[in-house]
XYZ file of C-alpha atoms in Angstrom:
321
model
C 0.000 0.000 0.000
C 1.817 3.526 -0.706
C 1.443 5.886 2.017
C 1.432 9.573 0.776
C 2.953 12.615 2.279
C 2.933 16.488 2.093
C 6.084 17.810 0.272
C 6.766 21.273 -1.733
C 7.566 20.616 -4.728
C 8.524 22.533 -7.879
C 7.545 20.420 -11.342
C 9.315 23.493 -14.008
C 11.931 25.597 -13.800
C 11.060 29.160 -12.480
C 10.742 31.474 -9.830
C 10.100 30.207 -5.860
C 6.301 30.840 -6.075
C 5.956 28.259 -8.882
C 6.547 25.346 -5.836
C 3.417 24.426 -4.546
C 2.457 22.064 -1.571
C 1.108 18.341 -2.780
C 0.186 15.082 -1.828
C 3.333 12.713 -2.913
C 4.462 9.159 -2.620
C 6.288 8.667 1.173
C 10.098 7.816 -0.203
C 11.195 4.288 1.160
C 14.356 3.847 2.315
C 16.867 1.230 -0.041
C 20.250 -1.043 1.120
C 22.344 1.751 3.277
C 19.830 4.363 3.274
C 17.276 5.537 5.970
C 13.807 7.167 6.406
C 13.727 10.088 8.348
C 10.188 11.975 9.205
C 11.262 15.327 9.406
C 10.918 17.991 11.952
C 12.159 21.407 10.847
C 14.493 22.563 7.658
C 16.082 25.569 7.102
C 16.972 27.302 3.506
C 20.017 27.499 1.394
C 20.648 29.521 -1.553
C 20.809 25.674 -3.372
C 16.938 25.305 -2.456
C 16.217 28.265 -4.798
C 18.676 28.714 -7.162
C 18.787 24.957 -8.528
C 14.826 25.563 -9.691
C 15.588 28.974 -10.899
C 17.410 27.196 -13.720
C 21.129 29.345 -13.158
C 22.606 25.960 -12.880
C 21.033 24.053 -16.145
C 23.746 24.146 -18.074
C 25.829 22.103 -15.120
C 22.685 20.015 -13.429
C 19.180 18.936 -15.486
C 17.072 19.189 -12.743
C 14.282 15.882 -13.088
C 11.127 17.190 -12.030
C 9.281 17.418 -9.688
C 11.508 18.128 -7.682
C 12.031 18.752 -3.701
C 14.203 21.020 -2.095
C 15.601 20.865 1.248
C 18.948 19.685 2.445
C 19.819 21.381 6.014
C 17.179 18.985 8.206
C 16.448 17.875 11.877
C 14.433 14.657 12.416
C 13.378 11.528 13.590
C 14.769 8.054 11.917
C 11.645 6.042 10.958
C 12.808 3.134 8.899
C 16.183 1.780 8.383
C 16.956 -0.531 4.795
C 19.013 -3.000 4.732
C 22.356 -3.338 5.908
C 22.161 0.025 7.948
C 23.675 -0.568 11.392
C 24.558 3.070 12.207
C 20.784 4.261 13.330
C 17.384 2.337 14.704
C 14.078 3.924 14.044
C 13.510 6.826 16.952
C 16.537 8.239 16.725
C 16.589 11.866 16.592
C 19.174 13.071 13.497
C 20.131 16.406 11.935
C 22.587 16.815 9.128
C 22.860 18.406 5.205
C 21.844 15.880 2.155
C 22.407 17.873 -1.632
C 20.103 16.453 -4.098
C 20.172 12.872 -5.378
C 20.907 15.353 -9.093
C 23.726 16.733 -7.675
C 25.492 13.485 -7.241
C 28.542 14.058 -10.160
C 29.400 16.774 -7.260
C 30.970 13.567 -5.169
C 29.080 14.429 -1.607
C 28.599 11.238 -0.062
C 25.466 12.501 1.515
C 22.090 12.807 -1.254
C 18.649 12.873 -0.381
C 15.231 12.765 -1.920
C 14.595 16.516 -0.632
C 14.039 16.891 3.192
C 11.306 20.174 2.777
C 8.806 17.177 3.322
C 6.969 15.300 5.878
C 9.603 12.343 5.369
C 12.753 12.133 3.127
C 15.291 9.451 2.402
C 19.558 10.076 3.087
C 22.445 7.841 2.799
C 22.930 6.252 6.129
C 26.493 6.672 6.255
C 28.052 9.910 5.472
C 29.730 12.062 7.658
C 27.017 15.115 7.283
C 24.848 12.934 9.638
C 24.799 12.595 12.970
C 22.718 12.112 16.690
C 21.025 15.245 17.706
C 22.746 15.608 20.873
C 19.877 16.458 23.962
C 21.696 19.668 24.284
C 20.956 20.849 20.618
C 17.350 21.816 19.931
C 15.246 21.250 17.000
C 15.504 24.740 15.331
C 19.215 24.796 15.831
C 20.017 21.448 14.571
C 17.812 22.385 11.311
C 19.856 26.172 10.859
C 23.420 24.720 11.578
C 24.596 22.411 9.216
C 25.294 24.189 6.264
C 26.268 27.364 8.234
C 28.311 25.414 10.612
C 29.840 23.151 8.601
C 31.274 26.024 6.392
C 32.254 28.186 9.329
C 34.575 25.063 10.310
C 35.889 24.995 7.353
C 36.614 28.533 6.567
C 38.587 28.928 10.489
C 40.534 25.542 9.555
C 41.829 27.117 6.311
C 42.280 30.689 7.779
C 44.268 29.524 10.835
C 43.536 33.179 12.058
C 46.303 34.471 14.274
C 45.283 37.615 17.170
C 45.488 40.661 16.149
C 45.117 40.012 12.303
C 43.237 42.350 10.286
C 40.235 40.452 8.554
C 37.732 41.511 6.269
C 34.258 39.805 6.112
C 31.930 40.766 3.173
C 28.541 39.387 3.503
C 28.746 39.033 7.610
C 25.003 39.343 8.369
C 24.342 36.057 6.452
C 23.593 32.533 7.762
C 27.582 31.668 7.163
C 29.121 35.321 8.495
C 26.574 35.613 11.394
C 27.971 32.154 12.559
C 31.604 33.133 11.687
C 31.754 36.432 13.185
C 31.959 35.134 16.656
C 34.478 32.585 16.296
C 36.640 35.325 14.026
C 36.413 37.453 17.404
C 37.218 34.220 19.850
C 40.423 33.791 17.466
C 41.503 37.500 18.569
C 41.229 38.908 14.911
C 40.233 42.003 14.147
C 37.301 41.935 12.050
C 36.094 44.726 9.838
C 32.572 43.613 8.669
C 29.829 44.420 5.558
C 26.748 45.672 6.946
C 23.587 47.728 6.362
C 23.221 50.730 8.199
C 20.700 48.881 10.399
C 22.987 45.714 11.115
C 25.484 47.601 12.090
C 24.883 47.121 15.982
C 24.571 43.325 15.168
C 27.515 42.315 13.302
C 29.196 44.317 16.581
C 27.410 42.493 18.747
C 28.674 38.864 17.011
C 32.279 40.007 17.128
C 33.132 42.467 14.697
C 35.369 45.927 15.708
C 34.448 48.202 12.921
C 31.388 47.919 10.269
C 31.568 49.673 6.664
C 29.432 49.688 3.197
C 29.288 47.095 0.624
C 32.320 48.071 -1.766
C 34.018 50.450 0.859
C 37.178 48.158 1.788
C 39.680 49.842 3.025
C 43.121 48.333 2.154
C 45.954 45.963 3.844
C 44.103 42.969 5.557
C 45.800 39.779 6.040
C 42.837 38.084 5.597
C 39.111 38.543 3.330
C 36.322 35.868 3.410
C 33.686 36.038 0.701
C 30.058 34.697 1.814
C 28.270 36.408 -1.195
C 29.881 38.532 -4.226
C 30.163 35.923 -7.215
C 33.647 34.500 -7.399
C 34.665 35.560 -10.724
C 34.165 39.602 -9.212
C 36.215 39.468 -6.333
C 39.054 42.342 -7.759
C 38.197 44.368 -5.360
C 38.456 41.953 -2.730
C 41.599 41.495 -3.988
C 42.745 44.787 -4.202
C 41.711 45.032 -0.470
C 44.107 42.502 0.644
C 47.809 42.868 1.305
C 51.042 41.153 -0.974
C 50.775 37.785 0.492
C 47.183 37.658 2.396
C 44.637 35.686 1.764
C 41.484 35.941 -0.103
C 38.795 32.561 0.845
C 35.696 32.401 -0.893
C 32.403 30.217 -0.693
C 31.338 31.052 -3.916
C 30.975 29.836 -7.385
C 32.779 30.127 -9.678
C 35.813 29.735 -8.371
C 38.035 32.554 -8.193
C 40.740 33.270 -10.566
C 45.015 32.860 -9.151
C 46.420 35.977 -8.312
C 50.195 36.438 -8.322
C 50.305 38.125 -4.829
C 47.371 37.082 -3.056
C 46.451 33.304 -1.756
C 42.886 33.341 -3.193
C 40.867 30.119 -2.698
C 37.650 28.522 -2.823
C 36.903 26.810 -0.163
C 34.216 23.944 0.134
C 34.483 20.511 1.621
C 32.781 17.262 0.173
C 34.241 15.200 2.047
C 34.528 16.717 5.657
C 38.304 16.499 6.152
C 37.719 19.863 8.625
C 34.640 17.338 10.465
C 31.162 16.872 9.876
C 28.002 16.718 11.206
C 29.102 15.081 14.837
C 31.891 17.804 14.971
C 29.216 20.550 14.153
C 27.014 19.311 17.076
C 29.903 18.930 19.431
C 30.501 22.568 19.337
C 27.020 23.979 19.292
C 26.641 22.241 22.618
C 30.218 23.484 23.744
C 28.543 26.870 23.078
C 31.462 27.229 20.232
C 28.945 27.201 17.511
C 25.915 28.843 16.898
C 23.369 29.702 13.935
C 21.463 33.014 13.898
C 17.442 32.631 13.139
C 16.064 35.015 11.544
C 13.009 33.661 10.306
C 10.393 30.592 11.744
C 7.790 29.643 9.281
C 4.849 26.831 9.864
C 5.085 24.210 7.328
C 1.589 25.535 5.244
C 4.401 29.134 4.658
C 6.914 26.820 3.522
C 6.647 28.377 -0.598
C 6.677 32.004 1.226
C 10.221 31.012 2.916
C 11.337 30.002 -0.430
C 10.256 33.748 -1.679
C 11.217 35.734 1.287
C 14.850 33.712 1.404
C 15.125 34.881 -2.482
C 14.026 38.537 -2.074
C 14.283 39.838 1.670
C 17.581 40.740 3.443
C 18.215 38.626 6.182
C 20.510 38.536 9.251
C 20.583 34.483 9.545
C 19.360 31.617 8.683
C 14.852 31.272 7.754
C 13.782 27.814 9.362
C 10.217 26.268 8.558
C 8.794 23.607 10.931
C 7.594 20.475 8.977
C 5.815 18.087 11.577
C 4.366 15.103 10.592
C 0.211 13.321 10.436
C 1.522 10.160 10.823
């Protein structure tokens, strides 16, 4: 007998108000992978801009499709040959699209902004929510924290050095920001007007305007411009600094300045169980800017796309069954 779920799900390229909420098979979990009924998600500029159709040329999205991949849930089936979790555990973790595979993440899923959605049981981008971790947080960290990690691993940020952050009121730079600070650097941030007070209050000394970099930092993180405009970025850096990015496409060489792009696939810097170690260390933490009921799901998708945001927008799923 299938069972049937609510999911939001796009069926054509397009804009975020083209996904719509419908009934849908409940995906059942195959050899290594598990069923998880899912409690919250939150939303990555992946869930939007794969259905906008900027990626075609790379990924042919199959419709319909589901988007989703930072989750927190409950394990409700386990296939065959998965020994890692039993039903009624309580999970979090990141899954890309099962489309997105040529990418070589070890961790796909079937699309978790759904009542219940499918992962690869063993990948290091799942792990036990710990007790100390709620729901909402679990949901808003991965992606967030698992780039965060990454970006102080490659930095290796000595005290006292002079770092620029452009894009700092973001889900990545308003997790950053505070461990930037805990480092000892002295961080000169991007903000609105209005943010100001806020990126302060997460760490940074000294706010300025989008495009208004002062010169000679040792180091410059890019959470937003493209990576193929990042001159000025550049320019803003001194002979021998680096330049890290977290955008596509990856950044040109320059002759003077370490610039890099900086993801990792295959959590050499930790994954998910690292992530949750440190959020209930009190090391890590993900900003919320948004909660949204599971019927406002297709709004997230819109507001994520067109309103500025200090943080991450979460939508709590639930479950009938």
């Amino acid at each position: 007998m299938v069972r049937f779920m609510q999911a939001v799900v796009a069926d054509r390229y397009g804009p975020p108000e083209i996904h719509a909420l419908a009934e849908v098979p409940i995906p059942e979990p195959g050899p290594g992978q598990i069923q998880v009924r899912i409690a919250a998600v939150s939303i990555n500029p992946a869930d939007v801009r794969l259905v906008s159709g900027d990626f075609r040329d790379a990924v042919d999205l199959p419709f319909p499709h589901i988007p989703g991949n930072d989750f927190a849930g409950t394990v409700s089936a386990v296939g065959d040959g998965v020994t890692r979790y039993e039903a009624g555990e309580e999970i979090f973790g990141f899954a890309t699209p099962r489309a997105l595979r040529h990418m070589g993440s070890s961790s796909l899923g079937t699309g978790a902004l759904a009542e219940y959605a499918v992962f690869e049981a063993e990948t290091p981008f799942l792990a036990r929510r710990p007790g100390g971790l709620d729901v909402e947080q679990a949901a808003a960290l991965p992606t967030v924290g698992l780039t965060a990690r990454v970006l102080m691993a490659t930095a290796e940020v000595e005290p006292g050095a002079r770092v620029l952050v452009v894009g700092a009121t973001g889900g990545v730079g308003t997790t950053v920001l505070p461990l930037l600070a805990r480092a000892g650097a002295h961080v000169v941030a991007t903000a609105r007007g209005a943010d100001a007070d806020l990126v302060r209050s997460l760490g940074a000394a000294e706010a300025i305007g989008y495009g208004d970099y002062p010169g000679g930092f040792d180091l410059a993180l890019n959470l937003v411009l493209p990576g193929d405009r990042l001159e000025p970025l550049v320019a803003a850096v001194r002979p021998g600094g680096r330049l890290l990015s977290i955008t596509f496409p990856p950044p040109a060489p320059h002759d003077e300045v370490d610039v890099r792009l900086v993801l990792d696939m295959q959590a050499r810097h930790g994954g998910m169980a690292e992530v949750a170690a440190d959020a209930v260390a009190g090391r890590l933490r993900a900003r919320i800017d948004g909660r949204y009921e599971f019927a406002d799901a297709v709004r997230a998708l819109a507001d994520f796309a067109t309103r500025h945001k200090t943080g991450k927008l979460v939508v709590r799923v639930g479950s009938r069954a």
